[in-house]
Coordinates of C-alpha atoms in Angstrom, one line a residue:
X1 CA 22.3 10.3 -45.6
X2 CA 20.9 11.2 -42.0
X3 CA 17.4 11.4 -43.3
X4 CA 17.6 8.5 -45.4
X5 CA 18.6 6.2 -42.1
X6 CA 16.2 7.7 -40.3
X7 CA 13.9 6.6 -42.5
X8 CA 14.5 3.2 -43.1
X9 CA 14.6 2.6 -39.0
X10 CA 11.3 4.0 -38.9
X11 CA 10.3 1.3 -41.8
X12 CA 11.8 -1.4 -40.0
X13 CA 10.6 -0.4 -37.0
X14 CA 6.4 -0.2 -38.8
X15 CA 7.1 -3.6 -40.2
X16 CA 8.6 -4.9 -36.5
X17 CA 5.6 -3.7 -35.2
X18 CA 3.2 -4.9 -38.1
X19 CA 4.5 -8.4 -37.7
X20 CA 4.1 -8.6 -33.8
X21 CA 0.4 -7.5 -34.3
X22 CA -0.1 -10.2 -36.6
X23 CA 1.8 -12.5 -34.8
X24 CA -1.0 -12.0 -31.9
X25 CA -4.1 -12.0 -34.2
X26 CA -4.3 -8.6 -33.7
X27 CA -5.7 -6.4 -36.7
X28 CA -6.0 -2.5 -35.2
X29 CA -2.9 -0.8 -33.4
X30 CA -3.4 -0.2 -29.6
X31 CA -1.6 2.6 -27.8
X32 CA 0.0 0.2 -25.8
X33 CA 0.4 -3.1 -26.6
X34 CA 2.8 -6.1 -24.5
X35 CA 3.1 -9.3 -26.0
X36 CA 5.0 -12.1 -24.7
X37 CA 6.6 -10.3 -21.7
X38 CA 8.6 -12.8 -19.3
X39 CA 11.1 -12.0 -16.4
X40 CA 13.0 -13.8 -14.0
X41 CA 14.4 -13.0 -10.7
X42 CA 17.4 -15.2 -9.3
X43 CA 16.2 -18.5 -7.6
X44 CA 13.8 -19.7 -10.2
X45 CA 11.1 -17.1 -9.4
X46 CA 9.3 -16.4 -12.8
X47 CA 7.9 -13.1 -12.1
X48 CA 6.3 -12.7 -15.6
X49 CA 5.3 -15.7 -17.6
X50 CA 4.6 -14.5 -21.3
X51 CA 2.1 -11.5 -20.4
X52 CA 0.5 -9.9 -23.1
X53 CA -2.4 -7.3 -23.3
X54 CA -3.4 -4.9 -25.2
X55 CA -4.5 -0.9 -24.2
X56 CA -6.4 1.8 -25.8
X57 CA -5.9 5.3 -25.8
X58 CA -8.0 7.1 -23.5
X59 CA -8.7 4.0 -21.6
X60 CA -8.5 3.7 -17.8
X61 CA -7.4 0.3 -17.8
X62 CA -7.2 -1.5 -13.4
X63 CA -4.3 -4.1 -13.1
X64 CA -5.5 -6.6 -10.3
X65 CA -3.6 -9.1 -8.5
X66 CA -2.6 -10.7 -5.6
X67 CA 0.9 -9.7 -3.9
X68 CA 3.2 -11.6 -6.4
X69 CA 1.2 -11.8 -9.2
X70 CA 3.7 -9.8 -11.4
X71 CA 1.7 -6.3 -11.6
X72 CA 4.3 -4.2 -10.1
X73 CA 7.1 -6.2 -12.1
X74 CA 5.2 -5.4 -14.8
X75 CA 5.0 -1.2 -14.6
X76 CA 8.6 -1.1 -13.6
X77 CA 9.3 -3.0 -17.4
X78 CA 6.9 -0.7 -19.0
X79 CA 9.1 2.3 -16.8
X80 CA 12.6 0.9 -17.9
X81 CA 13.4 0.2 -14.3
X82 CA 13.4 -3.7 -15.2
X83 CA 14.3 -5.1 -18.2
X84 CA 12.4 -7.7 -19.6
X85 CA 13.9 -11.5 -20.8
X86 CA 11.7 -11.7 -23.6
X87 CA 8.9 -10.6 -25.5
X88 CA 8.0 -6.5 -27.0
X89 CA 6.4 -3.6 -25.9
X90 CA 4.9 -1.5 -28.0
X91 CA 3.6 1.9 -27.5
X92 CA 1.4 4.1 -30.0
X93 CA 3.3 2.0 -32.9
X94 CA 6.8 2.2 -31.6
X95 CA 9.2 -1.0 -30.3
X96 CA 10.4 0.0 -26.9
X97 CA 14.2 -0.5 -27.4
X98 CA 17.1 -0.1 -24.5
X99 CA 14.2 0.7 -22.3
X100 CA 15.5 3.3 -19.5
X101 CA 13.4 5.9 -17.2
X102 CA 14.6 8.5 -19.2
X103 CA 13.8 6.7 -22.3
X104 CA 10.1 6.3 -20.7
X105 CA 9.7 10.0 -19.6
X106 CA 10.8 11.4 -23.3
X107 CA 8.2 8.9 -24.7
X108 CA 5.6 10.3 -22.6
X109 CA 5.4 7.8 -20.1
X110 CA 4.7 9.0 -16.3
X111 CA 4.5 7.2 -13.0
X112 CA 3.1 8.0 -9.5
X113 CA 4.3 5.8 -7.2
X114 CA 2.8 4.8 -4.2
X115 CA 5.5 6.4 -2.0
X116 CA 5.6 9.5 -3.3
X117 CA 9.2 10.4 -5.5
X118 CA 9.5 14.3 -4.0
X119 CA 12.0 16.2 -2.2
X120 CA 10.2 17.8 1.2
X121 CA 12.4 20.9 1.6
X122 CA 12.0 22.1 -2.2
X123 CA 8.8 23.9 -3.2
X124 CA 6.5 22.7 -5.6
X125 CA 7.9 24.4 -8.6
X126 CA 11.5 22.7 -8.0
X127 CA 10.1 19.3 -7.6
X128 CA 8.5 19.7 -11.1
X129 CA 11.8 21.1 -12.4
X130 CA 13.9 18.4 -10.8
X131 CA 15.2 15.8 -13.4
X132 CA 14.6 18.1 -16.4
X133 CA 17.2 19.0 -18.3
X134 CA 19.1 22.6 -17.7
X135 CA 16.8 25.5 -18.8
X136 CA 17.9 27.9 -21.5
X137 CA 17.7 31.3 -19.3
X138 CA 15.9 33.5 -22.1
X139 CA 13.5 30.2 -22.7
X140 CA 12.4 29.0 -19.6
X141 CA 11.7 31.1 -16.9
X142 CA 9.6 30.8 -13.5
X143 CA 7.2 32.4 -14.6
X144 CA 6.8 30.6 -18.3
X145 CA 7.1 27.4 -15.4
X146 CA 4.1 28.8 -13.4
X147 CA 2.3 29.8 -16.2
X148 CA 2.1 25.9 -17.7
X149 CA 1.4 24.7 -14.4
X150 CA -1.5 26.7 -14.2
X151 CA -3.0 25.9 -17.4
X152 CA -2.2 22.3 -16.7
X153 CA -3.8 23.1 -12.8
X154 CA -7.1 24.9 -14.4
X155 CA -7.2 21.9 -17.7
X156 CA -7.0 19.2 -15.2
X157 CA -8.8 20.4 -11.8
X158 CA -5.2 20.1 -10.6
X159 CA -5.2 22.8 -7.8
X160 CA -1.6 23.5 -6.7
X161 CA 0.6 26.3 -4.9
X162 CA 4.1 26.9 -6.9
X163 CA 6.1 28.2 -4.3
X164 CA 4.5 25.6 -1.3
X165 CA 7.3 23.6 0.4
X166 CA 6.2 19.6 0.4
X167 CA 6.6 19.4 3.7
X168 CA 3.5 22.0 4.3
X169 CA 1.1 20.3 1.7
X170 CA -1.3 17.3 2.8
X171 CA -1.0 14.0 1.6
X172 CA -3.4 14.5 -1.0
X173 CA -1.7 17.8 -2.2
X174 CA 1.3 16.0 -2.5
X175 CA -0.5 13.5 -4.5
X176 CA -2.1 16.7 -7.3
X177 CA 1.6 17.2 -7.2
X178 CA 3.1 14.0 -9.2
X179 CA 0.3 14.0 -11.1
X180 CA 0.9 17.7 -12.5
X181 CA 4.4 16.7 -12.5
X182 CA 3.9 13.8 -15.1
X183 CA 1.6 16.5 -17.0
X184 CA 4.0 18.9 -17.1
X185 CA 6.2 16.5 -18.7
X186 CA 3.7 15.7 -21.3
X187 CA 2.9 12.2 -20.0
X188 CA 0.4 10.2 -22.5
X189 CA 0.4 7.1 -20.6
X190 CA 0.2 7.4 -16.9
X191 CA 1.0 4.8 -14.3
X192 CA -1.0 5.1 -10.6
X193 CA 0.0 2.5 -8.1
X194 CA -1.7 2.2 -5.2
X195 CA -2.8 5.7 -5.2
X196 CA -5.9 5.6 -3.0
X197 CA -3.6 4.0 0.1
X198 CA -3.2 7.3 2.3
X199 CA -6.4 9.3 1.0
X200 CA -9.4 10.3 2.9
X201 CA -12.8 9.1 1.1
X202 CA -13.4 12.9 0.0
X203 CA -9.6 13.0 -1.8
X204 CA -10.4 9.5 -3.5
X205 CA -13.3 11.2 -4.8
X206 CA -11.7 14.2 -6.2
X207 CA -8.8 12.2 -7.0
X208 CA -11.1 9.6 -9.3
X209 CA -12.8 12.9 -10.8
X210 CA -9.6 14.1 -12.1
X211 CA -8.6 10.6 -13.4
X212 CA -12.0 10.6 -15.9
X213 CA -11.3 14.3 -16.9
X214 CA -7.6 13.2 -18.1
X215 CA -9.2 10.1 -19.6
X216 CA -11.6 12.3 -21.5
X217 CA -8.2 14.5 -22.6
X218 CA -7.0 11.4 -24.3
X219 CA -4.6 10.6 -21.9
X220 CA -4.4 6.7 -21.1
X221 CA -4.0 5.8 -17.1
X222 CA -2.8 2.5 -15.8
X223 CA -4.9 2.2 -12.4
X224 CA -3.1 -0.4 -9.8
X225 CA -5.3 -1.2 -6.8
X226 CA -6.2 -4.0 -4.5
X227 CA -9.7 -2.2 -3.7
X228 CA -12.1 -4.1 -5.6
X229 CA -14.6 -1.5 -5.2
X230 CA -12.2 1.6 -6.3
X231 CA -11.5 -0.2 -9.6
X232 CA -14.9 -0.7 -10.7
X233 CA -15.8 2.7 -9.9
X234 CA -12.9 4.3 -12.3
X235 CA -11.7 1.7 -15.1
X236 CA -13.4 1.0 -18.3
X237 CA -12.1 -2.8 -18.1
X238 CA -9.8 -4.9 -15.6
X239 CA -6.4 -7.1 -16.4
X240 CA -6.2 -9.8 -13.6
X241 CA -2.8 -11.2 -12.9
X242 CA -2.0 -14.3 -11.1
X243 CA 1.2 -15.7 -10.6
X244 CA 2.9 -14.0 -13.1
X245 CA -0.1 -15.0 -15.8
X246 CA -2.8 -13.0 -17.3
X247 CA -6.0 -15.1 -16.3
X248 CA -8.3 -12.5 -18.2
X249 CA -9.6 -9.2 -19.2
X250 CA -13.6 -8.2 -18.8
X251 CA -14.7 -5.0 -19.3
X252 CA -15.8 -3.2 -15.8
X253 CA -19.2 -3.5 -16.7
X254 CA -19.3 -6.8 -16.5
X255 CA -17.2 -7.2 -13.6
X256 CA -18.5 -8.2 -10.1
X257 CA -16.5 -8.5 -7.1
X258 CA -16.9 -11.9 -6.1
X259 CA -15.7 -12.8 -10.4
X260 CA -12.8 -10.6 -9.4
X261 CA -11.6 -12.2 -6.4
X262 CA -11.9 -15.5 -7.8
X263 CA -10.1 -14.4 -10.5
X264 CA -7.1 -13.5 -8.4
X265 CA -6.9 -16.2 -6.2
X266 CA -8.3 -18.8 -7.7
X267 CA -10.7 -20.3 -5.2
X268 CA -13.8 -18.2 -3.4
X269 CA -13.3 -15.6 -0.8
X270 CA -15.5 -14.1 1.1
X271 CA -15.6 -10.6 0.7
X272 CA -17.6 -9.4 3.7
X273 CA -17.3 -11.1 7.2
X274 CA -19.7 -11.0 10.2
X275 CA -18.9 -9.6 13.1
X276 CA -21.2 -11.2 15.8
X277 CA -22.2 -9.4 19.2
X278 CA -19.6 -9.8 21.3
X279 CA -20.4 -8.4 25.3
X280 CA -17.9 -6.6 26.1
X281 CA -16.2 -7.0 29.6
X282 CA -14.1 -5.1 32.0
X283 CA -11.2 -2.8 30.8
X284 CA -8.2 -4.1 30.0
X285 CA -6.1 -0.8 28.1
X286 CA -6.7 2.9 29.8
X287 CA -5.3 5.4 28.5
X288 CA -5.2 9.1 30.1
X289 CA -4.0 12.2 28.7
X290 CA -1.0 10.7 26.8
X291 CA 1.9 12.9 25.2
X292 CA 5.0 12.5 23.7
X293 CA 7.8 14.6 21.5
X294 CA 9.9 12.9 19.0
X295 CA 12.6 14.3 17.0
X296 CA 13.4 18.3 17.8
X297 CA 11.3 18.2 20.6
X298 CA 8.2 18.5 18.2
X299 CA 5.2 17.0 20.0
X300 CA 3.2 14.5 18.5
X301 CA 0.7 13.4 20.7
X302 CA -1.7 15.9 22.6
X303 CA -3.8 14.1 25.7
X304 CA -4.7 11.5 24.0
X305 CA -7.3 9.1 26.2
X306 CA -9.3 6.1 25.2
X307 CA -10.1 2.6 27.0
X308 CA -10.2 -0.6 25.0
X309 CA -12.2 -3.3 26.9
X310 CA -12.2 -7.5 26.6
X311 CA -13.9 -8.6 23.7
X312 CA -13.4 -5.8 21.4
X313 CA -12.3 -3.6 18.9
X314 CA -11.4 -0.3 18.6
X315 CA -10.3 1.1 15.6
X316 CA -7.9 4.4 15.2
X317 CA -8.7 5.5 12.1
X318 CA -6.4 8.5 10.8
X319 CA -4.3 9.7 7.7
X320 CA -1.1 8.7 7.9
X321 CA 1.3 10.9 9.9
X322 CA -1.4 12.2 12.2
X323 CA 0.2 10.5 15.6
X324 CA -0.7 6.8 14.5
X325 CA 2.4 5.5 14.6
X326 CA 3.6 7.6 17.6
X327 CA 0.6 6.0 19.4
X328 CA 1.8 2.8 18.3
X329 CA 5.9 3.7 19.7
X330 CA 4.8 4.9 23.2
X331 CA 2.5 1.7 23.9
X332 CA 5.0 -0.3 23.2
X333 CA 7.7 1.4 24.9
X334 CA 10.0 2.4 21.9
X335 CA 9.7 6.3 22.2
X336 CA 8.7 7.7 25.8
X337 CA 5.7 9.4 27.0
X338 CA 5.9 12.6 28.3
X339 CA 2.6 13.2 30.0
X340 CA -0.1 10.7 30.6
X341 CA -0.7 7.1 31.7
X342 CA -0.9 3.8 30.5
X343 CA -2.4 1.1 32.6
X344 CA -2.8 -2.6 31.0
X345 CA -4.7 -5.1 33.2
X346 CA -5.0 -2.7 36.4
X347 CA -1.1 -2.4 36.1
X348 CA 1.0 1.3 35.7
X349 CA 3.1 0.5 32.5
X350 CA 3.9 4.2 31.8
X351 CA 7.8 4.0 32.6
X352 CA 8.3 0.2 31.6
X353 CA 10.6 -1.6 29.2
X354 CA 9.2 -3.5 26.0
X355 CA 9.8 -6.6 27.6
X356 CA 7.8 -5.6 31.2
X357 CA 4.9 -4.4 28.5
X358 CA 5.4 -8.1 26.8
X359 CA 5.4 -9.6 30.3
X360 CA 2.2 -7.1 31.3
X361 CA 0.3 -8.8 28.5
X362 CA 0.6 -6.6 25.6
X363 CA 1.1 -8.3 21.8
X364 CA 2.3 -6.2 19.1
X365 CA 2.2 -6.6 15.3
X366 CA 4.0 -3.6 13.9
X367 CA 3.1 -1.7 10.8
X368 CA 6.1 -2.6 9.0
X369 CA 6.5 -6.6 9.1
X370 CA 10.2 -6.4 7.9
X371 CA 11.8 -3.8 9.3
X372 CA 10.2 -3.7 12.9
X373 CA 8.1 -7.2 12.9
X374 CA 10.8 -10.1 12.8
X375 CA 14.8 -10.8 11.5
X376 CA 14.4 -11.7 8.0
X377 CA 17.8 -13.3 7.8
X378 CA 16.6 -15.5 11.3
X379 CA 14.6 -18.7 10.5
X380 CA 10.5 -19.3 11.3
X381 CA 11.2 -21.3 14.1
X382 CA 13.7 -18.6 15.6
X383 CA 11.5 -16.1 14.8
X384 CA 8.4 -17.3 16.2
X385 CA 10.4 -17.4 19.7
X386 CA 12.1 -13.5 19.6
X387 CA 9.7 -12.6 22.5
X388 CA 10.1 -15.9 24.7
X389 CA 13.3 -17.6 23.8
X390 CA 14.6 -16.5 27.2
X391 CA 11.7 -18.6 29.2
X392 CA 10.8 -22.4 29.6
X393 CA 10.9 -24.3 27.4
X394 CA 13.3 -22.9 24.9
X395 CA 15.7 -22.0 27.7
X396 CA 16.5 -24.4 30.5
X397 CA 19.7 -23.3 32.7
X398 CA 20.8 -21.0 30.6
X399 CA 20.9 -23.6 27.4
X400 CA 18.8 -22.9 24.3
X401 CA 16.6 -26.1 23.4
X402 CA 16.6 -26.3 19.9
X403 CA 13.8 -29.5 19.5
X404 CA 11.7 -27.2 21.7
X405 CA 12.0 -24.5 19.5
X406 CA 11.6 -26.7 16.2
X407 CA 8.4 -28.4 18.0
X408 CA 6.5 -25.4 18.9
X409 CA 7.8 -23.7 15.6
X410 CA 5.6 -26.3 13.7
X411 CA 2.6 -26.8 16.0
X412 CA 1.9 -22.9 15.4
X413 CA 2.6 -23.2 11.6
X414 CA -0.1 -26.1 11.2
X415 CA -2.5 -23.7 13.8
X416 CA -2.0 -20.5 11.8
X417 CA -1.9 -21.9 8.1
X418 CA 1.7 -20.8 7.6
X419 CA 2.4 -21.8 4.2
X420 CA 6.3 -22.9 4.4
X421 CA 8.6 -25.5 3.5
X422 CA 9.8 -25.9 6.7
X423 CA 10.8 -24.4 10.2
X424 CA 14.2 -23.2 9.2
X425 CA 13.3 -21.7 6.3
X426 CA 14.7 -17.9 6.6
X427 CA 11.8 -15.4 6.9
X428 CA 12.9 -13.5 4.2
X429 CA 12.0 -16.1 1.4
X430 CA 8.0 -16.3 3.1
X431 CA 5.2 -14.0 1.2
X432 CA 4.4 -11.3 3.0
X433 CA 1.1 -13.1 3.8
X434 CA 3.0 -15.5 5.2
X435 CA 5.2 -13.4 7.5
X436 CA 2.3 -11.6 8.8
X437 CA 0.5 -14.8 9.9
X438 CA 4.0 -15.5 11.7
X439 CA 4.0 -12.3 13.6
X440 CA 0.6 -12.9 14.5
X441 CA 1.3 -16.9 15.7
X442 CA 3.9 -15.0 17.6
X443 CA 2.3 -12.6 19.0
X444 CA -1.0 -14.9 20.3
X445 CA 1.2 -17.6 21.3
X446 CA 2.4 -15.3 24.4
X447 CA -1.1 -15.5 25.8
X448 CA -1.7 -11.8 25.7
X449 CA -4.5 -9.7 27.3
X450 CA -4.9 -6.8 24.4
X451 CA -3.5 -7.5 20.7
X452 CA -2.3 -3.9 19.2
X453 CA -2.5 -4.2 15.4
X454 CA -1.0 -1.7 13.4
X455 CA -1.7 -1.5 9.6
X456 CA -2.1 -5.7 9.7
X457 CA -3.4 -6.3 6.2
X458 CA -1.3 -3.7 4.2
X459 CA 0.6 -5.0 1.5
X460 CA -1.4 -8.6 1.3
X461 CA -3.8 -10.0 -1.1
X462 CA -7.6 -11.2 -0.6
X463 CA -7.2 -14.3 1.1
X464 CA -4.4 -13.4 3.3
X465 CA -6.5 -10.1 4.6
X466 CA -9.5 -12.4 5.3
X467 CA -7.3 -14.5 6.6
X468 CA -5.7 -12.0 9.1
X469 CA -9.2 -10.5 10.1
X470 CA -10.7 -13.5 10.8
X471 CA -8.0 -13.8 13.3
X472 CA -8.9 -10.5 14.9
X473 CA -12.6 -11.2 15.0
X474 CA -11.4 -14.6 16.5
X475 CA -9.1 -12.5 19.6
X476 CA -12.2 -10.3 20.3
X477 CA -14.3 -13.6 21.0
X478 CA -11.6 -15.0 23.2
X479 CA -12.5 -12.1 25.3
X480 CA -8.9 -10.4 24.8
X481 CA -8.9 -7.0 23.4
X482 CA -7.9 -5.3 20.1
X483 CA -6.8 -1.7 19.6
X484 CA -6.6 -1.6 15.6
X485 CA -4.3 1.5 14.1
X486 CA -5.2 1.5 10.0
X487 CA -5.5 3.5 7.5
X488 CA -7.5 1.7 5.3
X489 CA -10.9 2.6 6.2
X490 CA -12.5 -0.8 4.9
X491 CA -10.4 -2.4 7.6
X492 CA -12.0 -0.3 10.0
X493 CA -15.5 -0.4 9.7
X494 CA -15.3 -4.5 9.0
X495 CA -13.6 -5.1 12.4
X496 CA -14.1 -2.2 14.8
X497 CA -16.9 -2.1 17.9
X498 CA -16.2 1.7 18.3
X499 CA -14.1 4.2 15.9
X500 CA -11.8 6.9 17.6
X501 CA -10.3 9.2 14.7
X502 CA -6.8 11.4 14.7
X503 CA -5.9 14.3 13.4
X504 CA -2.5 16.2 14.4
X505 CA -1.9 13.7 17.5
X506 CA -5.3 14.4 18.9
X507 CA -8.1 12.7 19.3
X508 CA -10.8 14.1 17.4
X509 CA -14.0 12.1 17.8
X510 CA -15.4 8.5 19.1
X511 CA -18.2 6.7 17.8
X512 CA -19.2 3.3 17.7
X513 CA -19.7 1.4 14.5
X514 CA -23.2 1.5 13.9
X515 CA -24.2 2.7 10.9
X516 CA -21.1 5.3 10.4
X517 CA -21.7 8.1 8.1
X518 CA -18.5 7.4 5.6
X519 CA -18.1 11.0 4.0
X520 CA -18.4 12.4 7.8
X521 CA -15.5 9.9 9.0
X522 CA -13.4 11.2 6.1
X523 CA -14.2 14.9 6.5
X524 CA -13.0 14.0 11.0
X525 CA -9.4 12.6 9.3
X526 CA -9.3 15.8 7.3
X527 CA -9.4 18.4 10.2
X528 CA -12.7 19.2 9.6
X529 CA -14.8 20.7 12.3
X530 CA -17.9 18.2 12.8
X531 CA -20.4 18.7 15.1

């Protein structure tokens, strides 16, 4: 009787399937296919508006989009992490029913996230293990576990070290590891998002290598970047999203980045901005021999020194946990220095408070806009004040003037194109585009001397990025200086006069921006010795 039901879900589950393919015109089975896909968030927001598209197997398919178009929305349906409202999923012939991450990893579906889903203090071989069910002890040992990982390791060009704690590997290693953990796991379908955001050029490289060679295997790879260039180096075609909608698929050979970008925004963008001579003037940010610890007295910056001057840029380029963001801390005054100076505008700041730094001169856009930039819950107009509500004209004996507030709030909205219904709309509702152009109204509005921009395009689409470097370029002609912390190496050689690179809270090498060998930058963020 078991058989015999077994059976007749698996018909009605071949005519289901039949039926949607003809309902769509479609007359061959993809491996995946999503038809009709729609989701909704509370408020309105249609995150998905009937999305369908159709995958091969083998195919390294790219998934563009501006931030909100729907692409992430998307791969957490196809992961079971959100469930759609309407519309089917189909993968190599089967309706995905009930669809849970469980459901998704026994169907062979694996995803690499951009922040990476391991466990620092276990080694590689327990982060593989982790989420699989109980091993039977005369079935699955260690060594039958190292044994597949090496085959999958050698198969793939997936070099890893079993018994290396996470903690000791690279970001890149880390990277080789959620791969081989989706292998391990038999993963036919393979999510990436983001995954060239905190990679040296050298571990994109390797990283797009291994990405064909699993391709060739007959796995299928969803590919999620905002990199126009990265996508038509690895995909065979490219889905563009825009709010919500499919607007088309073209095969990568056809595809040029200036079609892209007005694909996904609607409108043209310009792709590569000018950076004009700029003299630059006296120095306005010197810093000498600067260190500082953070937690368990580990230190994190090593004698670092560099001098920004007016009317320019200098760009720290690094991979991410190489003292960046320490850098960032002891400028600003949140963690201490415990050697060193900092002198901004002929001025000692070393021992000062944040607000003595603010006063000094310095502007600060942090490298996470929501947790360290502004109050989400506060209003624009309250935000756009955090840093001078305590002067004239907002405060006047002691009294907050709210019409000051409200009329300052909107002559910086109208100056920095920020795209809200009103003043007292609560940050929290604004695209991220939008918050970032707030910080920065902020920020400029206090008349600084040196703008310190950390990460200031992550997260945002085309038009917001030129939008916020054009703003930078802008500063550095105002004669103001600009010490730019990214880790997108794009952002760096668009904007920066002179390049200073970090490794292991040290300053390994400046150079100006003049015809910058890429591969020899990457191999400086990597450790290597460079003469």
């Amino acid at each position: 009787m078991g058989k015999q039901l077994d059976k007749m879900l698996e018909r009605i589950n071949k005519n289901e399937v039949m039926n949607t393919y003809r309902k769509h015109g479609t007359s061959s089975m993809a491996y995946l296919e999503i038809c009709e896909v729609t989701k909704h968030f509370p408020g309105g927001v249609v995150a998905l508006d009937h999305i369908s598209l159709s995958v091969e197997k083998g195919e390294i398919r790219a998934i563009l989009g501006e931030n909100g178009a729907g692409k992430t929305t998307l791969m957490n349906i196809l992961y079971g992490l959100y469930q759609p409202d309407k519309g089917k999923m189909i993968l190599d012939g089967k309706v995905l029913q009930g669809h849970t991450p469980q459901k998704a990893l026994n169907l062979g579906i694996g995803m690499v996230h951009q922040n990476f889903m391991l466990v620092e203090a276990f080694t590689v071989l327990e982060n593989i293990l982790v989420g699989l069910p109980p091993p039977q002890p005369l079935l699955l040992t260690s060594t039958r576990v190292e044994k597949r990982i090496r085959e999958l390791s050698r198969k793939y060009n997936l070099p890893v070290d079993c018994q290396a704690r996470i903690s000791d590997l690279s970001v890149g290693e880390q990277q080789r590891v959620e791969i081989v953990k989706a292998l391990y796991r038999d993963a036919q379908l393979i999510i990436l998002d983001e995954p060239t955001a905190v990679l040296t050029p050298q571990e994109v490289e390797v990283l797009f290598k291994v990405l064909k060679e699993m391709a060739a295997q007959g796995k299928t790879i969803l590919f999620i970047s905002h990199k126009l260039k990265e996508v038509c180096s690895i995909s065979d075609r490219i889905t563009v999203l825009r709010a919500g909608k499919v607007i088309g698929t073209i095969p990568t050979s056809e595809a040029t980045h200036h079609k892209l970008a007005d694909m996904m925004v609607g409108k043209e963008v310009f792709l590569k901005l000018e950076r004009p001579t700029c003299p630059s003037g006296k120095i306005v940010l010197k810093v000498s021999e600067l260190s500082a610890c953070k937690s368990r007295g580990v230190e994190v910056l090593k004698g670092v020194s560099f001098v920004v001057r007016e009317g320019e840029i200098l760009g720290v380029a690094g991979v991410s946990g190489n003292g960046q963001l320490e850098l960032a801390e002891v400028l600003t005054g949140l963690i201490p220095a415990t050697r060193g100076k900092i002198i901004l505008s002929g001025k000692d700041i070393t021992g000062s408070l944040p607000r003595g730094r603010i006063d000094a001169g310095l502007a600060y856009i942090p490298g996470d806009r929501l947790r360290w930039g502004c109050i989400p819950d506060f209003s624009v107009a309250n935000n756009l004040v955090l840093k001078s509500f305590w002067k004239d004209p907002f405060t006047i004996h002691g009294l907050l003037q709210p019409q000051k507030i409200v009329g300052s709030a909107q002559r910086l909205i109208r100056e920095f194109d920020i795209r809200t219904p009103s003043s007292k709309v609560e940050v929290k509702k604004l695209s991220g585009g939008n918050i970032q152009k707030m910080i920065l109204a902020r920020e400029m509005s206090l008349g600084p001397s040196i703008l310190l921009a950390a990460q200031p395009s992550r997260g945002l689409d085309i038009a917001a990025t030129e939008y916020i470097w054009q703003r930078l370029l802008q500063t550095r002609e105002e004669k103001k200086g600009v010490l730019l912390i990214s880790e997108d190496l794009e952002e760096i050689l668009t904007l920066s006069d002179r390049i200073i690179v970090m490794y292991e809270g040290r300053i390994r090498k400046e150079m100006p921006n003049e015809n910058v060998d890429i591969n020899k930058l990457g191999l400086l963020m990597a450790g290597a010795e460079i003469g």
